[in-house]
PDB file of C-alpha atoms in Angstrom:
ATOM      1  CA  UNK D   1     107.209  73.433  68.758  1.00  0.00           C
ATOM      2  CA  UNK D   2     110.894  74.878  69.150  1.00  0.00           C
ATOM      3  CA  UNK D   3     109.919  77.555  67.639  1.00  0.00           C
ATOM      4  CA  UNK D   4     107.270  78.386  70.603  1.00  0.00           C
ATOM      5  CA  UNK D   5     109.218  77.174  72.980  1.00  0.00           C
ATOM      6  CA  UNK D   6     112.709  79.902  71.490  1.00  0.00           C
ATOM      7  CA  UNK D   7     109.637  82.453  71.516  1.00  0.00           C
ATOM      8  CA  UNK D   8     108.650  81.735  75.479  1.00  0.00           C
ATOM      9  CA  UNK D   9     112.685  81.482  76.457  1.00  0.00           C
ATOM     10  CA  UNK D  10     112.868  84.990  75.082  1.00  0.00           C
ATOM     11  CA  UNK D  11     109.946  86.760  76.515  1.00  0.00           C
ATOM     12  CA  UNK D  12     110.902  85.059  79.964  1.00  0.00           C
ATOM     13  CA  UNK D  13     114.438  86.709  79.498  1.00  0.00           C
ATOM     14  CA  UNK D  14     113.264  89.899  78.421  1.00  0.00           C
ATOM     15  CA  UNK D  15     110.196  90.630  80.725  1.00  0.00           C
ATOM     16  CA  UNK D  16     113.015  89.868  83.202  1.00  0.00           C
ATOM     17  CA  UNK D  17     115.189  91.596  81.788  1.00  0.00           C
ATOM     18  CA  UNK D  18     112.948  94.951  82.200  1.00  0.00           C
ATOM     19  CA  UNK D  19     112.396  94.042  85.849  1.00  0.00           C
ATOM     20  CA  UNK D  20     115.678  93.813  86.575  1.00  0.00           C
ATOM     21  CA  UNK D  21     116.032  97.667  85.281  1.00  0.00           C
ATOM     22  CA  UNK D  22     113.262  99.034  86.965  1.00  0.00           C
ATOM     23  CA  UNK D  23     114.350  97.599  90.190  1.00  0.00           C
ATOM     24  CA  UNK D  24     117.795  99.501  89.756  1.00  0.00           C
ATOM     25  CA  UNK D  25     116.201 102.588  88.400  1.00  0.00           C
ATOM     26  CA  UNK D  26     113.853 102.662  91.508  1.00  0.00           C
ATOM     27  CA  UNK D  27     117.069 101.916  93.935  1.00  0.00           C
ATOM     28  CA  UNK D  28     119.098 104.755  92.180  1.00  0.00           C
ATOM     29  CA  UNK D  29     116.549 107.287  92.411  1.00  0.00           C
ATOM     30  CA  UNK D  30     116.057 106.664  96.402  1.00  0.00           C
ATOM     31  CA  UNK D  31     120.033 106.794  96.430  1.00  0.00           C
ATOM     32  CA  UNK D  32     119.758 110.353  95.035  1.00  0.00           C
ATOM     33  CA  UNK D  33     116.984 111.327  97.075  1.00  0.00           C
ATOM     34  CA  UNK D  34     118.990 110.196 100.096  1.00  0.00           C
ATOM     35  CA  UNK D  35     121.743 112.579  98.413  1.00  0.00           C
ATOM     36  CA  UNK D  36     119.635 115.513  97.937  1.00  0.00           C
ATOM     37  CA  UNK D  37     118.016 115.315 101.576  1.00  0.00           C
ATOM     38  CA  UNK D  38     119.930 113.209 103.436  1.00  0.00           C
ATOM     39  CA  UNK D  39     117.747 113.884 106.845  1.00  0.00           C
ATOM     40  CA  UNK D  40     115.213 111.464 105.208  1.00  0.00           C
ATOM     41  CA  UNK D  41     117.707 108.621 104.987  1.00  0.00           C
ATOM     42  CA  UNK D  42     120.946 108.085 104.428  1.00  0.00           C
ATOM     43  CA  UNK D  43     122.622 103.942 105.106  1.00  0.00           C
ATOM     44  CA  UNK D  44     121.474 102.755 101.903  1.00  0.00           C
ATOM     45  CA  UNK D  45     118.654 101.551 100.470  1.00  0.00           C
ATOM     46  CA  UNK D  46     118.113  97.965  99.717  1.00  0.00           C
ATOM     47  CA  UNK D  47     115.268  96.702  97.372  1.00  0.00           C
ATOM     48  CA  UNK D  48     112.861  95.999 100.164  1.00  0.00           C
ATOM     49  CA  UNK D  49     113.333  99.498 101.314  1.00  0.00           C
ATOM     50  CA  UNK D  50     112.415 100.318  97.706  1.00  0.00           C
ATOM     51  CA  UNK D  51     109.172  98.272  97.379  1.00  0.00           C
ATOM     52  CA  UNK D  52     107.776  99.589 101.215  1.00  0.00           C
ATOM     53  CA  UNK D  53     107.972 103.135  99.498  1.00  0.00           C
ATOM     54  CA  UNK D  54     106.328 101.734  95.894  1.00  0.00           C
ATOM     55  CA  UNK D  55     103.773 100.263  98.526  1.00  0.00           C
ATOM     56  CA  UNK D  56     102.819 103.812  99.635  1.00  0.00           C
ATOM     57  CA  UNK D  57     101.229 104.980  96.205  1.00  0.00           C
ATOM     58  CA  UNK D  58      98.192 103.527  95.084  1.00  0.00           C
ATOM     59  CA  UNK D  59      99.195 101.649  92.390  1.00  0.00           C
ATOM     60  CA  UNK D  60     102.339 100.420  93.678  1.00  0.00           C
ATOM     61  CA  UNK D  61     100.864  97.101  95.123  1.00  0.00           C
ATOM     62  CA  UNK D  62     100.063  96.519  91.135  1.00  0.00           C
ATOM     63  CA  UNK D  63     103.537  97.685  90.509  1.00  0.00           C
ATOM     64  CA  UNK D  64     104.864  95.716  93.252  1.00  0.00           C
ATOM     65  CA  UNK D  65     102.944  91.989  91.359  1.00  0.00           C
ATOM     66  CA  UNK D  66     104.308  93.250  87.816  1.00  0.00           C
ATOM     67  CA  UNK D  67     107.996  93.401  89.370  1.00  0.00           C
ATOM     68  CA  UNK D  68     107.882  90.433  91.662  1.00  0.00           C
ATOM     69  CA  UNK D  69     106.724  88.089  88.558  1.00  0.00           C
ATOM     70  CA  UNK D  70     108.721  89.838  86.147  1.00  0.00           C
ATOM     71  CA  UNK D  71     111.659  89.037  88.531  1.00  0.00           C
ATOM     72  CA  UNK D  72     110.850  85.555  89.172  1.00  0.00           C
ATOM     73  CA  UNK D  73     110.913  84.954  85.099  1.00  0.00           C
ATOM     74  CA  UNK D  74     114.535  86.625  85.651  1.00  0.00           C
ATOM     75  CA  UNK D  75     115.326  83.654  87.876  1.00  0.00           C
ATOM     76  CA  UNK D  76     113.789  81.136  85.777  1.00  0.00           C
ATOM     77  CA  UNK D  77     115.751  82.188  83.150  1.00  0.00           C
ATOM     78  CA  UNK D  78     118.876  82.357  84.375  1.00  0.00           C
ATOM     79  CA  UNK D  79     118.529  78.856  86.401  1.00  0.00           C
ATOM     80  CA  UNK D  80     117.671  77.302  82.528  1.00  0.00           C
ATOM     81  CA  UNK D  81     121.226  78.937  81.282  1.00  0.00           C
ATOM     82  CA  UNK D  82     122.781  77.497  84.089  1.00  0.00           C
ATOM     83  CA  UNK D  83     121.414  74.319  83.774  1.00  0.00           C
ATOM     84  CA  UNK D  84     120.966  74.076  80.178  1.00  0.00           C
ATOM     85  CA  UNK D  85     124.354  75.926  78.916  1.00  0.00           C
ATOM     86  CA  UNK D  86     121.758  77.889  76.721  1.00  0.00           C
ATOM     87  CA  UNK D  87     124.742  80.695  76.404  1.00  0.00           C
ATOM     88  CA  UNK D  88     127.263  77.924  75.495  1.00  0.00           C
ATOM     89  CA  UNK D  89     129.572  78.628  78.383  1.00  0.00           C
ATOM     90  CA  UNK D  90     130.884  75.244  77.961  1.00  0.00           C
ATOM     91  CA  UNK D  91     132.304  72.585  80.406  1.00  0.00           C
ATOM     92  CA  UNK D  92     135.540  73.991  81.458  1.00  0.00           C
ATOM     93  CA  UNK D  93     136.680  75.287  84.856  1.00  0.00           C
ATOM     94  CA  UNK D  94     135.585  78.935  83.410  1.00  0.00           C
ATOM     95  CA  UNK D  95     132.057  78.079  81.970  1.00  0.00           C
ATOM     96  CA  UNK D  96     131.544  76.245  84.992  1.00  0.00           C
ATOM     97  CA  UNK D  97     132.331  79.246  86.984  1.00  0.00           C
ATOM     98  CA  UNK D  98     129.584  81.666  84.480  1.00  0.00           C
ATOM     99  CA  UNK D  99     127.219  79.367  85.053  1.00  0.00           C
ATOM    100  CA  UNK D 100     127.448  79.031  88.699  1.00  0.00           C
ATOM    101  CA  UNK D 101     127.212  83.378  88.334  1.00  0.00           C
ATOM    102  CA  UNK D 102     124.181  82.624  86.115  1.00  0.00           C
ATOM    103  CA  UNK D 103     122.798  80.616  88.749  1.00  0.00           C
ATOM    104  CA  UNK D 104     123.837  82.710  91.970  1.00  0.00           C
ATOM    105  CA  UNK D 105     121.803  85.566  89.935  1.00  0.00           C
ATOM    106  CA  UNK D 106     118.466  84.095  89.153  1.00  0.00           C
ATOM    107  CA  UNK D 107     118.534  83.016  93.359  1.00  0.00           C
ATOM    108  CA  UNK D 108     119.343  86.077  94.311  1.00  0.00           C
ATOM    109  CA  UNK D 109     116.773  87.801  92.428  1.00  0.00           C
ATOM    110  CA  UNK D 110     114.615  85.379  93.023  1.00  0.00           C
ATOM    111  CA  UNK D 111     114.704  86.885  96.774  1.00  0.00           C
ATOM    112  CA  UNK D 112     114.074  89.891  95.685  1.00  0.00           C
ATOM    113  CA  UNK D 113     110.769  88.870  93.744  1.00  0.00           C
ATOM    114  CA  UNK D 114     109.942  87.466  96.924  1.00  0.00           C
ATOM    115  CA  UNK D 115     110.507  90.306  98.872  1.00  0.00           C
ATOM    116  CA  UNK D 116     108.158  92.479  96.247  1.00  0.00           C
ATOM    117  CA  UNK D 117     105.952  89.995  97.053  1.00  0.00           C
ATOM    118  CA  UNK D 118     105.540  90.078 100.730  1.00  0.00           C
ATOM    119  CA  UNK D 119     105.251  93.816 100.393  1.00  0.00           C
ATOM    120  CA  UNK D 120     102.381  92.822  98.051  1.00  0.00           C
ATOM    121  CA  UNK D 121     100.494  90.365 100.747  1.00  0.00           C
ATOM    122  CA  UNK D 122     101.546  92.990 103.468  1.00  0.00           C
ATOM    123  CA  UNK D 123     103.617  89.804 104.811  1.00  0.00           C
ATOM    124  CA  UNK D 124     107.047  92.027 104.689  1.00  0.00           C
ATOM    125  CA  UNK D 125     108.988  91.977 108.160  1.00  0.00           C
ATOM    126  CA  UNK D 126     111.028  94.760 108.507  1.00  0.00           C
ATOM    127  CA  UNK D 127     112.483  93.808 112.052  1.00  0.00           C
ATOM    128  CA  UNK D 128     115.762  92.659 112.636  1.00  0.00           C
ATOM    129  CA  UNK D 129     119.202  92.697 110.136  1.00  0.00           C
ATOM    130  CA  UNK D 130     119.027  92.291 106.671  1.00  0.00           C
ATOM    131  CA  UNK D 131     119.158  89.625 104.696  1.00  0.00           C
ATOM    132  CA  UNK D 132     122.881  89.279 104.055  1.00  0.00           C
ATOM    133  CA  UNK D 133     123.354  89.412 108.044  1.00  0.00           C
ATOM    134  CA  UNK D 134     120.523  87.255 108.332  1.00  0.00           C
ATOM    135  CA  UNK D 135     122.287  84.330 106.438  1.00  0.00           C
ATOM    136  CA  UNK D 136     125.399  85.217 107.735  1.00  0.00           C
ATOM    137  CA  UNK D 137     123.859  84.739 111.360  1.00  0.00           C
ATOM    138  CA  UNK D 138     122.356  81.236 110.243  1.00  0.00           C
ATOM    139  CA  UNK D 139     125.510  80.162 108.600  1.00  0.00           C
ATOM    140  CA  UNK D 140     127.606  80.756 111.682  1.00  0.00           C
ATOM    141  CA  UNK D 141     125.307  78.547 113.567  1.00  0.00           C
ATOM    142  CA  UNK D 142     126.219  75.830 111.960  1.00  0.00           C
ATOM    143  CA  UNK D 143     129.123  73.342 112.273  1.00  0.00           C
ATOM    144  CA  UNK D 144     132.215  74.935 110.814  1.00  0.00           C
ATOM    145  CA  UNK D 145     129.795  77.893 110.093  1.00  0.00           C
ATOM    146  CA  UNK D 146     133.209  80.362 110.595  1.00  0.00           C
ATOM    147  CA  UNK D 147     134.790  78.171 107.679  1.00  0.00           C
ATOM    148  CA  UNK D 148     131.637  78.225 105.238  1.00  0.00           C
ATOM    149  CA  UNK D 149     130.743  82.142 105.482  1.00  0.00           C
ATOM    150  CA  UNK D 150     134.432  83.087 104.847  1.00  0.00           C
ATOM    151  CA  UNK D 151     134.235  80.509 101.782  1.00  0.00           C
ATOM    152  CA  UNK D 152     131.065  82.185 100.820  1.00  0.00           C
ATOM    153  CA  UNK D 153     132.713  85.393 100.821  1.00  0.00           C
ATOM    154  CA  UNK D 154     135.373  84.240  98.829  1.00  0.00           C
ATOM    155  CA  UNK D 155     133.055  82.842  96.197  1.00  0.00           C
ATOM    156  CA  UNK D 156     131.195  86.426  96.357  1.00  0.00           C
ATOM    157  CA  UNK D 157     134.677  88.134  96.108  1.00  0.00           C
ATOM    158  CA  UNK D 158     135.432  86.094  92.760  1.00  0.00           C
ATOM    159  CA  UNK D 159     132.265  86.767  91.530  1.00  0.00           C
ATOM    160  CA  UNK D 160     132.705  90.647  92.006  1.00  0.00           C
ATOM    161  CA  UNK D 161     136.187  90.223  90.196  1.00  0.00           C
ATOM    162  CA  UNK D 162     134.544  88.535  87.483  1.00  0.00           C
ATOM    163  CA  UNK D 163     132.474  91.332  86.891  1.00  0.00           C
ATOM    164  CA  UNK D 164     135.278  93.910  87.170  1.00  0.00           C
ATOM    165  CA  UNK D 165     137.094  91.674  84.184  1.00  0.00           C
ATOM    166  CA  UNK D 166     133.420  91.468  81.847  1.00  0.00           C
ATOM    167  CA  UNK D 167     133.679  95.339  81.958  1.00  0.00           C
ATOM    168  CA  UNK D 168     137.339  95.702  81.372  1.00  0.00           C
ATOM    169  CA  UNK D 169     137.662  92.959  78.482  1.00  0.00           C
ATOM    170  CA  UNK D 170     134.223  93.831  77.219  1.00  0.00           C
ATOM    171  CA  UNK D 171     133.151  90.653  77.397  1.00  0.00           C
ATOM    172  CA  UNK D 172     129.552  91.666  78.022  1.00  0.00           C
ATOM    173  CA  UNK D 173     129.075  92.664  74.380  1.00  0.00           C
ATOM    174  CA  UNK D 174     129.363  89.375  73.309  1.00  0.00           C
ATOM    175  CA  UNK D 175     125.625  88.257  74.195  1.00  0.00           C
ATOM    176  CA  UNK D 176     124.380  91.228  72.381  1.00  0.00           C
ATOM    177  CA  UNK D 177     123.573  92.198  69.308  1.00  0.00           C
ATOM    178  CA  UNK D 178     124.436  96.230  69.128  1.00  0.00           C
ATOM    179  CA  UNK D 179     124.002  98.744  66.947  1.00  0.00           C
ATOM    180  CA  UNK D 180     127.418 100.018  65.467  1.00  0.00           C
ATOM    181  CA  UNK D 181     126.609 103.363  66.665  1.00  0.00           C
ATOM    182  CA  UNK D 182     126.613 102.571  70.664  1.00  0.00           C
ATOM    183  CA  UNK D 183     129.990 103.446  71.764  1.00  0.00           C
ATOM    184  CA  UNK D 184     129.262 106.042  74.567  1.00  0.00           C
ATOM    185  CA  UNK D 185     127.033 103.774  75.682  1.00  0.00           C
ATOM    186  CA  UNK D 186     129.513 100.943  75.537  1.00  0.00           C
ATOM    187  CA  UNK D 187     131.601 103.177  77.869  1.00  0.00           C
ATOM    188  CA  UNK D 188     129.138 103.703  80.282  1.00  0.00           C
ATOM    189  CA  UNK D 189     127.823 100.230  80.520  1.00  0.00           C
ATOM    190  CA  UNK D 190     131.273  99.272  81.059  1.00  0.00           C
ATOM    191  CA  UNK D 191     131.611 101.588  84.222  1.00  0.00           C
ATOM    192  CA  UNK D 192     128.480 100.435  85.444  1.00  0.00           C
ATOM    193  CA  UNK D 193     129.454  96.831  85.489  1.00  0.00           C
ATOM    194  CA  UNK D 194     132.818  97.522  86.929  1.00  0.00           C
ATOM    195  CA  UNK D 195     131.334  99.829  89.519  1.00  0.00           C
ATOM    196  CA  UNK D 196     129.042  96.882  90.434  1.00  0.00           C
ATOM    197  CA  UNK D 197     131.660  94.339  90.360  1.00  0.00           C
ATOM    198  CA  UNK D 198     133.736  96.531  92.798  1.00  0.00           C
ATOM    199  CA  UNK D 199     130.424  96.776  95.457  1.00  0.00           C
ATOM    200  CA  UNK D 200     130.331  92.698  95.062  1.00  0.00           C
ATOM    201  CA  UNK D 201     133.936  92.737  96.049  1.00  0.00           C
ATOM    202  CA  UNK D 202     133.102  94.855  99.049  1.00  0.00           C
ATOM    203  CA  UNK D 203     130.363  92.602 100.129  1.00  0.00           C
ATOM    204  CA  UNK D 204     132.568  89.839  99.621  1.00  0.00           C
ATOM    205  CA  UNK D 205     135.333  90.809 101.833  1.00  0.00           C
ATOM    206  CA  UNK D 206     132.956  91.588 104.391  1.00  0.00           C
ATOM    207  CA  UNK D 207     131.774  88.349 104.499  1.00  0.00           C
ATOM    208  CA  UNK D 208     135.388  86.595 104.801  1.00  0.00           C
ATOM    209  CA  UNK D 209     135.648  89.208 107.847  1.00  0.00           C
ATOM    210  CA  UNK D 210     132.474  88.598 109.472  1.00  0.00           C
ATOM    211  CA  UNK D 211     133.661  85.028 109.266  1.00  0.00           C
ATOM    212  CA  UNK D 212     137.292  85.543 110.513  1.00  0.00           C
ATOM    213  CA  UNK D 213     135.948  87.219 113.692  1.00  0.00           C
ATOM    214  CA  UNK D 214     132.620  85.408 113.977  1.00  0.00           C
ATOM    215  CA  UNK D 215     130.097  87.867 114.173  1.00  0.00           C
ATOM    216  CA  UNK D 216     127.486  88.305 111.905  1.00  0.00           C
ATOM    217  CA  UNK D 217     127.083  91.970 112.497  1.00  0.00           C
ATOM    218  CA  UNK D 218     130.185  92.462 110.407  1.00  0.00           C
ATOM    219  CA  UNK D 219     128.415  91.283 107.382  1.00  0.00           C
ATOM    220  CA  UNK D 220     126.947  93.482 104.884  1.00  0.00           C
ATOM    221  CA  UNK D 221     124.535  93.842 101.678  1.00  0.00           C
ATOM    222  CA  UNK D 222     124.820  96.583  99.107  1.00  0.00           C
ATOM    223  CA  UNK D 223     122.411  98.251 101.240  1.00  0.00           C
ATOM    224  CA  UNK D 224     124.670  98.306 104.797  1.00  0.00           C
ATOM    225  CA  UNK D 225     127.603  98.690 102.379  1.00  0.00           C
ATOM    226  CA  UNK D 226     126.807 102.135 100.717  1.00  0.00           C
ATOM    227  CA  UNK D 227     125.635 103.225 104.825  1.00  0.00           C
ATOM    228  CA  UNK D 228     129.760 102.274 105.244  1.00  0.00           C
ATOM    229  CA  UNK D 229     130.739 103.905 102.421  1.00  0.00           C
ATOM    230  CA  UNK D 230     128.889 106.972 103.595  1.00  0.00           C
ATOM    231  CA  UNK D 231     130.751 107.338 106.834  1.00  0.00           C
ATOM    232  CA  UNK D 232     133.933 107.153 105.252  1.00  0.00           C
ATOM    233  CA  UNK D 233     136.260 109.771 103.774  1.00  0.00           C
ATOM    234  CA  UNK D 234     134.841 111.242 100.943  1.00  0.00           C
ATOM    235  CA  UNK D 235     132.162 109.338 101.607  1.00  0.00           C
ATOM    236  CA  UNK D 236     129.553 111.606  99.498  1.00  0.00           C
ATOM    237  CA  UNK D 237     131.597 111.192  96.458  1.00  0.00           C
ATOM    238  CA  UNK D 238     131.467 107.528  96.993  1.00  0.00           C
ATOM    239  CA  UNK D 239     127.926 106.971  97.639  1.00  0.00           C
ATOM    240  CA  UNK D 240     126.991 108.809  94.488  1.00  0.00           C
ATOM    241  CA  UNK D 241     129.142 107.113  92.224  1.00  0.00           C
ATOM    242  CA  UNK D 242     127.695 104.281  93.709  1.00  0.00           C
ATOM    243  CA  UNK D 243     124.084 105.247  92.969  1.00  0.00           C
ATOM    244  CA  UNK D 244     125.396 106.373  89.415  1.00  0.00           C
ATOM    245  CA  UNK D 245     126.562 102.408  89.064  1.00  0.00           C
ATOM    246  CA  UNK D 246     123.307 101.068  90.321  1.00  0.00           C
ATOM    247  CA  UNK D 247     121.632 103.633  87.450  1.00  0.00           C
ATOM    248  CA  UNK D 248     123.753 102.602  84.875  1.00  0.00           C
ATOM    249  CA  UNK D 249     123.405  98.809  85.737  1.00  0.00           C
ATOM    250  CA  UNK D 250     120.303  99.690  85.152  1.00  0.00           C
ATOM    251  CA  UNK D 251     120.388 101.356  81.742  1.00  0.00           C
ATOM    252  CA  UNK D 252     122.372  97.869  81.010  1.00  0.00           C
ATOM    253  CA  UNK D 253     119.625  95.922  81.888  1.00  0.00           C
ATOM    254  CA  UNK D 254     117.358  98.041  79.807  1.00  0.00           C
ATOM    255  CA  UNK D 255     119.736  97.453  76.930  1.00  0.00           C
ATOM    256  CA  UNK D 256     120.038  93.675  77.298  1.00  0.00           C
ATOM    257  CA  UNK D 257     116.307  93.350  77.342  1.00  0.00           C
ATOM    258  CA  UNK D 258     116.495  95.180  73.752  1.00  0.00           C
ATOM    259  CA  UNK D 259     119.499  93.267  72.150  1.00  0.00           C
ATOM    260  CA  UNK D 260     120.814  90.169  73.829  1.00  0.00           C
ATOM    261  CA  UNK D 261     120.766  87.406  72.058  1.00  0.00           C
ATOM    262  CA  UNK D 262     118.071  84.504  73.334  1.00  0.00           C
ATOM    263  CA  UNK D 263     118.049  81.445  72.340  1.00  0.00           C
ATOM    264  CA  UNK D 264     117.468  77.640  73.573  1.00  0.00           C
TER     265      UNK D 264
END
């Protein structure tokens, strides 16, 4: 019986896993289309953006189900880890803190299987802000809403900072199992997480602001985040080495759906 059950944690993680990758891959290569022709569109894409243009081929609504339940096995996942301590995080103030990451991942993801599946039952609303804005606008509705979005964005900024230090200590490579000869991949898995970790910080500090001055609009996702970084100086450079992150993040996903190590 454990042995089934050690078999069905590991296909969850790793069918997630591969979701998780493809839903990068798909983000980075409408980052450098956007780069390429930037008439077409050029604030960023988010993954919604991404599944309406899957949605447009004629097997992307097939795509779209595949992705959206792979993802939701993502979130399953990582909400057991957190729970469970399946990565043996422990009960100190820092495995409290990875597994409050684990669990802030599998949520957000879980979002973003949603949102793959709304495209899918052609229930996908694409009026209004996004969703980042959208619980930014909810939060500051509420009493001491001012308080708990720059909080959030605190959290959000630690969590970005977190990631920064996994790339810079390497302490990503110590749920997988690689091969010896993987060190120029090593490098740039590294630089994708960092690159990542620096966007989270971004988002992050955008929330404490959008707090600070009480509006909503201030707030951004990755998606209104690379349209800043866009406008900004040198703000072609910067967009593409942020769609080179979000393609690397998603070579790392590819890679921890081959070697990390899954157990119960």
């Amino acid at each position: 019986m454990n042995a089934r059950l050690n078999f069905s944690f590991e296909i969850m993680a790793r069918a997630g896993l591969f979701a998780r990758a493809i839903v990068y891959a798909l983000i980075a290569s409408l980052l450098v289309a956007a780069i390429i022709a930037p008439g077409t569109r050029d604030e960023g894409y988010s993954p919604g953006d991404t599944f309406r243009q899957i949605e447009q081929h004629v097997p992307g609504l097939l795509l779209l189900a595949m992705i959206a339940a792979g993802l939701f096995l993502y979130a399953l996942w990582r909400g057991i880890q957190a729970v469970f301590d399946t990565s043996d995080k422990g009960d100190e103030f820092m495995g409290w803190f990875a597994r409050l990451g684990m669990m802030s991942s599998g949520l957000s993801y879980l979002t973003v299987g949603f949102a793959a599946l709304l495209v899918v039952l052609d229930r996908d609303d694409q009026s209004g802000g996004g969703t980042t804005e959208t619980l930014a606008s909810y939060t500051l509705s509420q009493m001491f809403g001012k308080y708990l979005l720059m909080l959030g964005g605190v959290i959000v900024l630690a969590i970005g900072v977190a990631q920064v230090w996994r790339a810079v200590t390497h302490a990503w490579k110590h749920d997988l199992k690689l091969p010896s000869d993987s060190n120029i991949a090593c490098a740039l898995i590294s630089s994708a997480i960092a690159g990542r970790g620096l966007l989270i910080m971004l988002v992050g500090v955008f929330l404490v602001w959008a707090g600070w001055v009480g509006d909503a609009d201030e707030a951004r996702g990755i998606a209104g985040l690379l349209g800043w970084l866009r406008d900004q100086p040198f703000g072609l450079i910067l967009y593409a080495l942020s769609a080179a992150s979000i393609a690397s993040y998603g070579f790392y996903s590819l890679v921890e759906a081959r070697y990390m190590k899954i157990s119960l």
